[in-house]
Amino acid sequence: MHLLVDGVCGAVLAIYAIKEPHLEPIIFYFGLYTIFAFGLQGPVGWLLDKAPTYNKKAIVASTLLLALGTIPQLTIGMQAVLLGLGNCLFHVVGGSYVLRKYSTYSELGLFVSSGAIGLGLGLYGIISVWPLLALACLFTGLAVKNMQELTREDLTFSPNVLYENSSNKLLGIVALLFGCIVLRGFGSGNVLESSFIMLLPCTFALGKLLGGFVCDKIGYKKTVLLILFIGFVGLKIQGLYGGLLFVLASNMTMPLTLRLAHWCRIGAPGLMFGLAASCLVPGTIFKDLISLPPQLILVLQFLILVIAGFALLKKEYQYG
């Protein structure tokens, strides 16, 4: 569903962009969509945390908003708002459901990875709007049928996490983790010159997927070291392959930051997932205005992940 939802949004925006002769309105409406799709996920997640039994209804509402956003007779501004709201609602429901149902990293990596591929398929016109929307409606029905109704008591804990941390300390760790996500937004937005248009979206997806599976396989601490190593090799190689390695390493951090942020406030998965998604907005909106050296991004991400892991994963850092 993540692939299909992002695919619908990308395809509708691409139809407008192809017809628009001027760059400024394209940037504006893409920015408007981004603000509604990602910037509102925090408050929407907070609301859904209050009523987790509304997940199925929210999934249906998300698909309805997406369907309305595809109506070609609407203005592009209205389409951007409807698509953004539908995307926002789906991300919060899906993300909080995965956080709540599982306590490992692989499922998070799997969930977040497919969106990049869907967005690429839609933006580049590889698949048109209507097949994507039809499949989204089909999978919405399957999701409503198969999703478990989770209550506020159905929360996932990890025995590795030291929950005796003070609230102020946890707040500081969350701020660091969200800072890592902001850095990823700036580090993953560089355009790489390649004739393969899906190369970058697939690298995004592979990084997120690998981050989750590798962390479950070899542990958090070793995964952080691996991310640093891959990013360092990418910076040394430079060029297309070096850039892809750096993007891969940067995206591997995503399931790690999401899981640890949730553990800092275990009872608010929707809020934490939504706020984490909102941290991607600065990198999307201001990537052409603010340029951060990739070396700085890599080092800061590494330090943040080490500090957060040392503070939360006491068992792994002491005995792993």
mmCIF file of N, CA and C in Angstrom, residues 173-235:
data_model
loop_
_atom_site.group_PDB
_atom_site.id
_atom_site.type_symbol
_atom_site.label_atom_id
_atom_site.label_comp_id
_atom_site.label_asym_id
_atom_site.label_seq_id
_atom_site.Cartn_x
_atom_site.Cartn_y
_atom_site.Cartn_z
ATOM 1 N N ILE A 173 17.268 12.707 23.826
ATOM 2 C CA ILE A 173 17.581 11.658 22.854
ATOM 3 C C ILE A 173 16.673 11.775 21.636
ATOM 4 N N VAL A 174 15.395 12.041 21.875
ATOM 5 C CA VAL A 174 14.452 12.223 20.757
ATOM 6 C C VAL A 174 14.883 13.391 19.875
ATOM 7 N N ALA A 175 15.300 14.487 20.500
ATOM 8 C CA ALA A 175 15.752 15.655 19.728
ATOM 9 C C ALA A 175 16.948 15.286 18.855
ATOM 10 N N LEU A 176 17.872 14.505 19.400
ATOM 11 C CA LEU A 176 19.029 14.066 18.621
ATOM 12 C C LEU A 176 18.605 13.178 17.448
ATOM 13 N N LEU A 177 17.703 12.248 17.707
ATOM 14 C CA LEU A 177 17.246 11.345 16.649
ATOM 15 C C LEU A 177 16.529 12.102 15.546
ATOM 16 N N PHE A 178 15.702 13.065 15.929
ATOM 17 C CA PHE A 178 15.020 13.868 14.915
ATOM 18 C C PHE A 178 16.018 14.714 14.128
ATOM 19 N N GLY A 179 17.086 15.159 14.808
ATOM 20 C CA GLY A 179 18.142 15.876 14.101
ATOM 21 C C GLY A 179 18.820 14.994 13.069
ATOM 22 N N CYS A 180 18.978 13.704 13.388
ATOM 23 C CA CYS A 180 19.558 12.749 12.442
ATOM 24 C C CYS A 180 18.678 12.621 11.204
ATOM 25 N N ILE A 181 17.349 12.647 11.404
ATOM 26 C CA ILE A 181 16.418 12.544 10.280
ATOM 27 C C ILE A 181 16.474 13.803 9.416
ATOM 28 N N VAL A 182 16.589 14.957 10.048
ATOM 29 C CA VAL A 182 16.731 16.207 9.284
ATOM 30 C C VAL A 182 17.976 16.149 8.414
ATOM 31 N N LEU A 183 19.075 15.676 8.985
ATOM 32 C CA LEU A 183 20.319 15.544 8.218
ATOM 33 C C LEU A 183 20.142 14.586 7.047
ATOM 34 N N ARG A 184 19.412 13.485 7.263
ATOM 35 C CA ARG A 184 19.175 12.540 6.176
ATOM 36 C C ARG A 184 18.387 13.198 5.045
ATOM 37 N N GLY A 185 17.467 14.088 5.402
ATOM 38 C CA GLY A 185 16.704 14.791 4.377
ATOM 39 C C GLY A 185 17.587 15.619 3.465
ATOM 40 N N PHE A 186 18.630 16.223 4.028
ATOM 41 C CA PHE A 186 19.561 17.004 3.212
ATOM 42 C C PHE A 186 20.569 16.103 2.501
ATOM 43 N N GLY A 187 20.924 14.987 3.116
ATOM 44 C CA GLY A 187 21.928 14.110 2.528
ATOM 45 C C GLY A 187 21.401 13.207 1.445
ATOM 46 N N SER A 188 20.076 12.975 1.415
ATOM 47 C CA SER A 188 19.501 12.050 0.445
ATOM 48 C C SER A 188 18.862 12.765 -0.732
ATOM 49 N N GLY A 189 18.944 14.073 -0.767
ATOM 50 C CA GLY A 189 18.222 14.799 -1.800
ATOM 51 C C GLY A 189 19.052 15.205 -2.992
ATOM 52 N N ASN A 190 20.318 14.845 -3.014
ATOM 53 C CA ASN A 190 21.169 15.243 -4.134
ATOM 54 C C ASN A 190 20.805 14.469 -5.395
ATOM 55 N N VAL A 191 20.767 15.170 -6.514
ATOM 56 C CA VAL A 191 20.449 14.543 -7.789
ATOM 57 C C VAL A 191 21.713 13.947 -8.378
ATOM 58 N N LEU A 192 21.653 12.661 -8.687
ATOM 59 C CA LEU A 192 22.789 11.979 -9.286
ATOM 60 C C LEU A 192 22.528 11.795 -10.768
ATOM 61 N N GLU A 193 23.507 12.146 -11.581
ATOM 62 C CA GLU A 193 23.357 12.048 -13.025
ATOM 63 C C GLU A 193 23.422 10.581 -13.457
ATOM 64 N N SER A 194 22.313 10.075 -13.981
ATOM 65 C CA SER A 194 22.261 8.708 -14.470
ATOM 66 C C SER A 194 21.126 8.576 -15.466
ATOM 67 N N SER A 195 21.332 7.733 -16.473
ATOM 68 C CA SER A 195 20.282 7.485 -17.454
ATOM 69 C C SER A 195 19.209 6.544 -16.913
ATOM 70 N N PHE A 196 19.483 5.885 -15.801
ATOM 71 C CA PHE A 196 18.516 4.989 -15.176
ATOM 72 C C PHE A 196 17.687 5.796 -14.165
ATOM 73 N N ILE A 197 16.471 6.158 -14.563
ATOM 74 C CA ILE A 197 15.694 7.096 -13.766
ATOM 75 C C ILE A 197 15.255 6.511 -12.424
ATOM 76 N N MET A 198 15.170 5.192 -12.331
ATOM 77 C CA MET A 198 14.734 4.578 -11.076
ATOM 78 C C MET A 198 15.902 4.212 -10.169
ATOM 79 N N LEU A 199 17.121 4.575 -10.563
ATOM 80 C CA LEU A 199 18.294 4.184 -9.786
ATOM 81 C C LEU A 199 18.275 4.793 -8.389
ATOM 82 N N LEU A 200 17.977 6.090 -8.308
ATOM 83 C CA LEU A 200 17.975 6.763 -7.010
ATOM 84 C C LEU A 200 16.826 6.282 -6.116
ATOM 85 N N PRO A 201 15.566 6.212 -6.614
ATOM 86 C CA PRO A 201 14.493 5.677 -5.756
ATOM 87 C C PRO A 201 14.775 4.265 -5.259
ATOM 88 N N CYS A 202 15.345 3.416 -6.112
ATOM 89 C CA CYS A 202 15.657 2.051 -5.691
ATOM 90 C C CYS A 202 16.766 2.037 -4.642
ATOM 91 N N THR A 203 17.703 2.978 -4.735
ATOM 92 C CA THR A 203 18.758 3.073 -3.724
ATOM 93 C C THR A 203 18.175 3.517 -2.383
ATOM 94 N N PHE A 204 17.252 4.490 -2.424
ATOM 95 C CA PHE A 204 16.539 4.876 -1.201
ATOM 96 C C PHE A 204 15.902 3.645 -0.549
ATOM 97 N N ALA A 205 15.145 2.902 -1.370
ATOM 98 C CA ALA A 205 14.408 1.754 -0.847
ATOM 99 C C ALA A 205 15.345 0.685 -0.312
ATOM 100 N N LEU A 206 16.413 0.394 -1.051
ATOM 101 C CA LEU A 206 17.348 -0.642 -0.626
ATOM 102 C C LEU A 206 18.023 -0.254 0.687
ATOM 103 N N GLY A 207 18.374 1.023 0.845
ATOM 104 C CA GLY A 207 19.001 1.462 2.081
ATOM 105 C C GLY A 207 18.092 1.269 3.284
ATOM 106 N N LYS A 208 16.833 1.664 3.151
ATOM 107 C CA LYS A 208 15.884 1.517 4.262
ATOM 108 C C LYS A 208 15.645 0.050 4.593
ATOM 109 N N LEU A 209 15.514 -0.764 3.535
ATOM 110 C CA LEU A 209 15.285 -2.192 3.733
ATOM 111 C C LEU A 209 16.487 -2.850 4.405
ATOM 112 N N LEU A 210 17.688 -2.536 3.907
ATOM 113 C CA LEU A 210 18.902 -3.119 4.476
ATOM 114 C C LEU A 210 19.105 -2.693 5.929
ATOM 115 N N GLY A 211 18.830 -1.418 6.210
ATOM 116 C CA GLY A 211 19.017 -0.935 7.573
ATOM 117 C C GLY A 211 18.254 -1.766 8.582
ATOM 118 N N GLY A 212 17.000 -2.096 8.267
ATOM 119 C CA GLY A 212 16.190 -2.886 9.180
ATOM 120 C C GLY A 212 16.655 -4.320 9.301
ATOM 121 N N PHE A 213 16.882 -4.982 8.158
ATOM 122 C CA PHE A 213 17.260 -6.392 8.187
ATOM 123 C C PHE A 213 18.657 -6.595 8.779
ATOM 124 N N VAL A 214 19.589 -5.733 8.432
ATOM 125 C CA VAL A 214 20.945 -5.872 8.952
ATOM 126 C C VAL A 214 20.974 -5.651 10.461
ATOM 127 N N CYS A 215 20.196 -4.680 10.933
ATOM 128 C CA CYS A 215 20.184 -4.396 12.367
ATOM 129 C C CYS A 215 19.648 -5.575 13.159
ATOM 130 N N ASP A 216 18.618 -6.242 12.646
ATOM 131 C CA ASP A 216 18.104 -7.431 13.327
ATOM 132 C C ASP A 216 19.099 -8.582 13.271
ATOM 133 N N LYS A 217 19.922 -8.603 12.225
ATOM 134 C CA LYS A 217 20.847 -9.727 12.032
ATOM 135 C C LYS A 217 22.118 -9.574 12.858
ATOM 136 N N ILE A 218 22.716 -8.398 12.843
ATOM 137 C CA ILE A 218 24.025 -8.246 13.502
ATOM 138 C C ILE A 218 23.981 -7.311 14.709
ATOM 139 N N GLY A 219 22.847 -6.699 14.979
ATOM 140 C CA GLY A 219 22.737 -5.821 16.132
ATOM 141 C C GLY A 219 22.886 -4.345 15.784
ATOM 142 N N TYR A 220 22.390 -3.515 16.663
ATOM 143 C CA TYR A 220 22.385 -2.066 16.435
ATOM 144 C C TYR A 220 23.796 -1.505 16.341
ATOM 145 N N LYS A 221 24.641 -1.866 17.280
ATOM 146 C CA LYS A 221 25.977 -1.265 17.360
ATOM 147 C C LYS A 221 26.796 -1.544 16.104
ATOM 148 N N LYS A 222 26.791 -2.790 15.651
ATOM 149 C CA LYS A 222 27.548 -3.145 14.449
ATOM 150 C C LYS A 222 26.943 -2.511 13.196
ATOM 151 N N THR A 223 25.618 -2.353 13.194
ATOM 152 C CA THR A 223 24.959 -1.721 12.043
ATOM 153 C C THR A 223 25.374 -0.264 11.913
ATOM 154 N N VAL A 224 25.470 0.429 13.034
ATOM 155 C CA VAL A 224 25.902 1.829 13.010
ATOM 156 C C VAL A 224 27.319 1.938 12.461
ATOM 157 N N LEU A 225 28.192 1.029 12.878
ATOM 158 C CA LEU A 225 29.569 1.019 12.354
ATOM 159 C C LEU A 225 29.581 0.718 10.854
ATOM 160 N N LEU A 226 28.708 -0.197 10.412
ATOM 161 C CA LEU A 226 28.622 -0.527 8.992
ATOM 162 C C LEU A 226 28.143 0.670 8.182
ATOM 163 N N ILE A 227 27.176 1.406 8.718
ATOM 164 C CA ILE A 227 26.682 2.607 8.042
ATOM 165 C C ILE A 227 27.805 3.622 7.866
ATOM 166 N N LEU A 228 28.593 3.817 8.924
ATOM 167 C CA LEU A 228 29.728 4.734 8.837
ATOM 168 C C LEU A 228 30.718 4.266 7.772
ATOM 169 N N PHE A 229 30.995 2.973 7.743
ATOM 170 C CA PHE A 229 31.963 2.435 6.783
ATOM 171 C C PHE A 229 31.471 2.617 5.341
ATOM 172 N N ILE A 230 30.205 2.284 5.073
ATOM 173 C CA ILE A 230 29.663 2.418 3.721
ATOM 174 C C ILE A 230 29.656 3.874 3.288
ATOM 175 N N GLY A 231 29.249 4.764 4.193
ATOM 176 C CA GLY A 231 29.252 6.188 3.867
ATOM 177 C C GLY A 231 30.647 6.714 3.598
ATOM 178 N N PHE A 232 31.623 6.258 4.394
ATOM 179 C CA PHE A 232 33.020 6.688 4.204
ATOM 180 C C PHE A 232 33.552 6.214 2.849
ATOM 181 N N VAL A 233 33.256 4.959 2.485
ATOM 182 C CA VAL A 233 33.685 4.438 1.184
ATOM 183 C C VAL A 233 33.054 5.241 0.058
ATOM 184 N N GLY A 234 31.780 5.594 0.223
ATOM 185 C CA GLY A 234 31.103 6.401 -0.787
ATOM 186 C C GLY A 234 31.749 7.759 -0.980
ATOM 187 N N LEU A 235 32.149 8.373 0.113
ATOM 188 C CA LEU A 235 32.806 9.680 0.017
ATOM 189 C C LEU A 235 34.179 9.564 -0.633
#
